[in-house]
Short mmCIF file of N, CA and C in Angstrom, two decimals:
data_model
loop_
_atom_site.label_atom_id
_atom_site.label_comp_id
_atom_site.label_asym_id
_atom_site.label_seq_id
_atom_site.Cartn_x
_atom_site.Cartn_y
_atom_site.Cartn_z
N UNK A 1 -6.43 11.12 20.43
CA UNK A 1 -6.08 11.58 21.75
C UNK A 1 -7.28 12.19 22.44
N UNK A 2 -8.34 13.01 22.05
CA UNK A 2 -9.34 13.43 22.10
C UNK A 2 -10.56 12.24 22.89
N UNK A 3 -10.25 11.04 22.74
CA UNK A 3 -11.24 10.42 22.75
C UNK A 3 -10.41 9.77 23.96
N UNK A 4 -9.13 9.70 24.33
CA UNK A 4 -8.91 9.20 25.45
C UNK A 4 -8.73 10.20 26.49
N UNK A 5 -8.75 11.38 26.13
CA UNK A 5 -8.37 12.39 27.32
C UNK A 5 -10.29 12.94 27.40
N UNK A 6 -11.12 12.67 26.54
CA UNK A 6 -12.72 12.95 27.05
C UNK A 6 -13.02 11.42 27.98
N UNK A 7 -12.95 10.55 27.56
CA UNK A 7 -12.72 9.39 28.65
C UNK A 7 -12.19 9.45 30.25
N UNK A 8 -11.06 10.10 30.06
CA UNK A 8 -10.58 10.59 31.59
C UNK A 8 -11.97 11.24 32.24
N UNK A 9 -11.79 12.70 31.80
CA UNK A 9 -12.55 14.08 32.50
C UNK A 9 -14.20 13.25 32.00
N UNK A 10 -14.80 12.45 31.28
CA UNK A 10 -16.31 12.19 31.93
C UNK A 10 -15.96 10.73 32.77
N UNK A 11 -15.40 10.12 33.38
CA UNK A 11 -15.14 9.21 34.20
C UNK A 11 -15.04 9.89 35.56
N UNK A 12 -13.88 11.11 35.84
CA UNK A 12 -13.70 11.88 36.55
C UNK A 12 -14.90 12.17 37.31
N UNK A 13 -15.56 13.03 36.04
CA UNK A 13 -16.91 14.01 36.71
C UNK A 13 -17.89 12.98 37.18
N UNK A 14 -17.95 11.51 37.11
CA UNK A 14 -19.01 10.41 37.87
C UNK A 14 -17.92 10.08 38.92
N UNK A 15 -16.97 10.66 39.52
CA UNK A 15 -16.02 10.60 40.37
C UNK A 15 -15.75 9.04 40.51
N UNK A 16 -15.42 8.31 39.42
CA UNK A 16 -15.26 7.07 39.04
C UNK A 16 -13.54 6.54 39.05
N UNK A 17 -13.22 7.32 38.68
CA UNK A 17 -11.40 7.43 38.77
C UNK A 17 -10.78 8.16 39.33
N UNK A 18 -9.51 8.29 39.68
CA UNK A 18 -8.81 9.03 40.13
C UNK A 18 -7.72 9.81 38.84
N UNK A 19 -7.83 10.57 38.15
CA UNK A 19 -7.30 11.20 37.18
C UNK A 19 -5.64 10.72 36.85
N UNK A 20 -4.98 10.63 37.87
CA UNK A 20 -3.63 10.49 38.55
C UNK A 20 -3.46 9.04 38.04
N UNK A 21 -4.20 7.83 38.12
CA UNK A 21 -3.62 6.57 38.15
C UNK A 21 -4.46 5.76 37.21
N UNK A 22 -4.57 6.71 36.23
CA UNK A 22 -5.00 6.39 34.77
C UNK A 22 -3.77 5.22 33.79
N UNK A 23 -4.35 4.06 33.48
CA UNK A 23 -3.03 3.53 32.77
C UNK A 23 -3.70 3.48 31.14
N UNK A 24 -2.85 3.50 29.97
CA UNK A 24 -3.41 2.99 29.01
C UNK A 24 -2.73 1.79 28.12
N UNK A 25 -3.34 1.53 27.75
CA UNK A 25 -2.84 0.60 26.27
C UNK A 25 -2.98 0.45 25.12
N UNK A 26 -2.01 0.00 24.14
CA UNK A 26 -1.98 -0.12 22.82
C UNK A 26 -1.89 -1.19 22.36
N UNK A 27 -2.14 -1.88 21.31
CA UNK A 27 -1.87 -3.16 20.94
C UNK A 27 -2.31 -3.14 19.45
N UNK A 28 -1.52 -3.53 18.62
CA UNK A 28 -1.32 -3.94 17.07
C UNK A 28 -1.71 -2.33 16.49
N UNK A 29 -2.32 -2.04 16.03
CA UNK A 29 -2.62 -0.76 15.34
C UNK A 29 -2.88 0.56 16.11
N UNK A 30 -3.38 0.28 17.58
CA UNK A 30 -3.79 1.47 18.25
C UNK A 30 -2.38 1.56 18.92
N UNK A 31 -1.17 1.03 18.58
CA UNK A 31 0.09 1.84 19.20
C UNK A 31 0.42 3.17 18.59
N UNK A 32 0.43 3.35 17.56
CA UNK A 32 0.60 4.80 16.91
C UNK A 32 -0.57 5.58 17.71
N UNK A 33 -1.57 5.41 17.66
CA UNK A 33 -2.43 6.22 18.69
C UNK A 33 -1.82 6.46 20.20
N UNK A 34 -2.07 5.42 20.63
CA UNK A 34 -1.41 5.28 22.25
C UNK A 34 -0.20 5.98 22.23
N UNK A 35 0.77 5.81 21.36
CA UNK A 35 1.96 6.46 21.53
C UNK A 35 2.06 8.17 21.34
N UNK A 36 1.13 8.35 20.50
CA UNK A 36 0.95 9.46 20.45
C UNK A 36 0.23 10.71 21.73
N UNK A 37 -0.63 9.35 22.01
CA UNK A 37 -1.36 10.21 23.49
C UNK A 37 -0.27 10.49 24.59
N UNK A 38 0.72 9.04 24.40
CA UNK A 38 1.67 9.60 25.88
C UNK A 38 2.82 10.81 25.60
N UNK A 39 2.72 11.28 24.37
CA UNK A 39 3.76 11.99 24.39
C UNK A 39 3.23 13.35 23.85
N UNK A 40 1.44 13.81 23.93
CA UNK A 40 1.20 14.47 23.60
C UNK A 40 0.17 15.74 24.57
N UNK A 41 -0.73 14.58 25.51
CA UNK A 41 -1.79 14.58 26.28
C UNK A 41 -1.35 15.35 26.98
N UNK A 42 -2.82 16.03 27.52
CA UNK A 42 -2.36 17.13 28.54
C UNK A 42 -2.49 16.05 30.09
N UNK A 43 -2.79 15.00 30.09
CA UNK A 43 -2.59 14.10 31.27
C UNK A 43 -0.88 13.09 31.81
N UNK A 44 -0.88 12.90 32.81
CA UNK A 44 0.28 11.51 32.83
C UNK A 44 -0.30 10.65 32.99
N UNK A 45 0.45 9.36 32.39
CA UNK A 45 -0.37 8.20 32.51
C UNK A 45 0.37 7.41 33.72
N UNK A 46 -0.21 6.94 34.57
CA UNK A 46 0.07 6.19 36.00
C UNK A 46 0.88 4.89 35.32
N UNK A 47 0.37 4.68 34.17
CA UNK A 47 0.80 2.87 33.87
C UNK A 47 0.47 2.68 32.32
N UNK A 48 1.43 2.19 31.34
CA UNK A 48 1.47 2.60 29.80
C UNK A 48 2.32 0.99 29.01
N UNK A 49 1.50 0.33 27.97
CA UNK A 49 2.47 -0.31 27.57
C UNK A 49 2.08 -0.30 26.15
N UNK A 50 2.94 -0.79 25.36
CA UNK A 50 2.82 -0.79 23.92
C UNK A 50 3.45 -2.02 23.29
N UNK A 51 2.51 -2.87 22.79
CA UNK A 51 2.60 -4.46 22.56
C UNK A 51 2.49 -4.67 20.82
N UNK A 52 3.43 -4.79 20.51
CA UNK A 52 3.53 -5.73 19.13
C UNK A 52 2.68 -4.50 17.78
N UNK A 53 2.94 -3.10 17.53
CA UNK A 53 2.68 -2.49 16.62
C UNK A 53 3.12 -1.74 15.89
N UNK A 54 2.68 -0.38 15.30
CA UNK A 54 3.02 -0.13 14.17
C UNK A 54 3.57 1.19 14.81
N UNK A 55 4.55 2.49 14.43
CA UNK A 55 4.86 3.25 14.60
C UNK A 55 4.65 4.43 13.79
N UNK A 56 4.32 4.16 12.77
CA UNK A 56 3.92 5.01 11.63
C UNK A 56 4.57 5.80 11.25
N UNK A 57 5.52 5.42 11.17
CA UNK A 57 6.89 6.20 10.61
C UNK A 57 7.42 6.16 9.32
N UNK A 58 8.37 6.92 8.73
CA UNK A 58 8.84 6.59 7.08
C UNK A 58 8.98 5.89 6.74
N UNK A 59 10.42 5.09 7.74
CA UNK A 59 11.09 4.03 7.96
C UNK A 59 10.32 2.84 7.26
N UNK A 60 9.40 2.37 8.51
CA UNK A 60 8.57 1.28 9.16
C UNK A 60 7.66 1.43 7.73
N UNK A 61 6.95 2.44 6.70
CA UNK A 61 6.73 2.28 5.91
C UNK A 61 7.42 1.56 4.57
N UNK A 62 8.26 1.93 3.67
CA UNK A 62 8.95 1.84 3.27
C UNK A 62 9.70 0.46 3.40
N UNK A 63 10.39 0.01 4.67
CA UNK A 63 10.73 -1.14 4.96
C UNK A 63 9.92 -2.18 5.09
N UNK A 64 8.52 -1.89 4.97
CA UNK A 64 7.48 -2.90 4.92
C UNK A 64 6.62 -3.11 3.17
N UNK A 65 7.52 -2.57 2.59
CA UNK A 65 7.49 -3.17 1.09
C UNK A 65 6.08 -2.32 0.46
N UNK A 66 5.81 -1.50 1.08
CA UNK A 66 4.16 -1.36 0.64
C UNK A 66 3.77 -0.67 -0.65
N UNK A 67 4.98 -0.19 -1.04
CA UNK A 67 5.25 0.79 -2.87
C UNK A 67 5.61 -0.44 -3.51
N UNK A 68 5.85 -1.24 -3.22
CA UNK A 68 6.88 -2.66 -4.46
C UNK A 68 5.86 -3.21 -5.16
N UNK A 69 4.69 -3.23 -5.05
CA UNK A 69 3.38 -3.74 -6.17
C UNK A 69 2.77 -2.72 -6.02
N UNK A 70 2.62 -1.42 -6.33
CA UNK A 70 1.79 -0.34 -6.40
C UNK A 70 0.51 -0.62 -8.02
N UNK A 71 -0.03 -0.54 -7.82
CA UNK A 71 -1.30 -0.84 -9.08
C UNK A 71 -2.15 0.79 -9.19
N UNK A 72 -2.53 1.50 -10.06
CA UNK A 72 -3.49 2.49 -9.66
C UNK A 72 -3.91 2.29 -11.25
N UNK A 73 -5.12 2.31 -11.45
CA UNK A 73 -6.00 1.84 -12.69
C UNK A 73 -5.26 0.52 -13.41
N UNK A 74 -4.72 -0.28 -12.91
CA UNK A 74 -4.09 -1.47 -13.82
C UNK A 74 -2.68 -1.13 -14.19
N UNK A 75 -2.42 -0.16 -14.08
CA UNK A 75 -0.81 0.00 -14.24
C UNK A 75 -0.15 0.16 -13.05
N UNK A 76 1.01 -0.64 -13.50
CA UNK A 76 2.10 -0.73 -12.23
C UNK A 76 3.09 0.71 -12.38
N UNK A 77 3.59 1.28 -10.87
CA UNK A 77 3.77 2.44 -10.77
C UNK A 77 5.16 2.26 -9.96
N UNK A 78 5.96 3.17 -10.14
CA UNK A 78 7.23 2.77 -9.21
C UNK A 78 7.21 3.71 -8.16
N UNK A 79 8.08 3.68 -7.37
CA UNK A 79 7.65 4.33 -6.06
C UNK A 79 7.65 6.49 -6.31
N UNK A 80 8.90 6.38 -7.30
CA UNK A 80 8.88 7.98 -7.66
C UNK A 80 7.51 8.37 -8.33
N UNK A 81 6.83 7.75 -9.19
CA UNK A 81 5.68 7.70 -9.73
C UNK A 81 4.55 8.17 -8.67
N UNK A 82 4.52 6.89 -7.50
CA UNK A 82 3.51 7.50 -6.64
C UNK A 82 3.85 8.60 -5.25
N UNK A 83 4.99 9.10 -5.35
CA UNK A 83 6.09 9.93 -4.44
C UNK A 83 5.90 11.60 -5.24
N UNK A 84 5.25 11.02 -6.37
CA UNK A 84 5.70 12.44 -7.44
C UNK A 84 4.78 13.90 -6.19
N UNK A 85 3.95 13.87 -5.65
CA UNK A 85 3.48 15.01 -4.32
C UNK A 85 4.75 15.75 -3.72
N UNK A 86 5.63 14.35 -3.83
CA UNK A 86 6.22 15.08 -2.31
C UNK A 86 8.30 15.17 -2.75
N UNK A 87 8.51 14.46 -4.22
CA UNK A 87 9.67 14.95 -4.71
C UNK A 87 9.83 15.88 -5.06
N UNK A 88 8.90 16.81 -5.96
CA UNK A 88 9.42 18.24 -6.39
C UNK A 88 9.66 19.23 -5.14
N UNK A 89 9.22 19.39 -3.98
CA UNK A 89 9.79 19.97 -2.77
C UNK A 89 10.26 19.57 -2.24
N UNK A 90 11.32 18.75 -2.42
CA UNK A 90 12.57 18.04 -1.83
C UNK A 90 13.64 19.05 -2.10
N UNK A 91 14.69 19.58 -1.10
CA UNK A 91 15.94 20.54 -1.33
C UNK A 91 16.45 19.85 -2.64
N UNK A 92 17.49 20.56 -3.07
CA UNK A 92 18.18 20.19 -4.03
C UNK A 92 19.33 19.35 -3.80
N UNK A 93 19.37 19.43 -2.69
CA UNK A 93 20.77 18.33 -2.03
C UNK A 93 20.19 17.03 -2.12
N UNK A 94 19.36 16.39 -1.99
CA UNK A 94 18.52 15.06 -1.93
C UNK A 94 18.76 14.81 -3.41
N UNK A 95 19.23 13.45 -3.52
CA UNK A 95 19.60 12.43 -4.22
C UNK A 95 18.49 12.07 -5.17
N UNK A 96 17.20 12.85 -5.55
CA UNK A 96 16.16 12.57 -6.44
C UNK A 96 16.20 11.54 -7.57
N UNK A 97 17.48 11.22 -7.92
CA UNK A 97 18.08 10.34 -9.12
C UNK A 97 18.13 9.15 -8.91
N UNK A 98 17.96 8.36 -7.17
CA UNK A 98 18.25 7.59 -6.92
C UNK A 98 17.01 6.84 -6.26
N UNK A 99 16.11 7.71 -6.62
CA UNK A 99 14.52 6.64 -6.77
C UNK A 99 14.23 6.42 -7.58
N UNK A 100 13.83 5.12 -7.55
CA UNK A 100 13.43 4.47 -9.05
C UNK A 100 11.63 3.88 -8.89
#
């Protein structure tokens, strides 16, 4: 976000743009970026689209298979295996039994 909101203000200061009717875009990997700028930036964006990417979400992880061949030194690992960071501070209500 840093790198699109310093883009604005040195465009600005060569009085090159008009701050106001700034549009941006995202496309394949820089949507998690882009998306993040419009809902974070201290600017509005005049004009915004977001074409065919990734969201970077749990979900969108997970549903994209990316634990199902896990390898780390030659051994295959199941997803609790490489999850083990972030299961032991899971409440106790969470279903821990039901990752495999």
């Amino acid at each position: 976000m840093a790198v699109f909101q310093s883009a604005i203000e040195y465009l600005n200061s060569l009085h090159l743009i008009d701050p106001k009717k700034v549009g941006i875009a995202g496309f394949s990997r820089t949507v998690y970026h882009v998306g993040y700028t419009l809902t974070h930036s201290k600017y509005s964006f005049a004009a915004a689209y977001l074409t065919d990417g990734i969201g970077g979400g749990y979900f969108e992880f997970m549903a994209s298979g990316a634990l199902d061949d896990v390898r780390v030194n030659g051994e295959n690992l199941s997803v609790k295996d490489c999850a083990c960071g972030w299961i032991d501070p899971l409440p106790s209500t969470c279903k821990k039994s039901r990752l495999r």
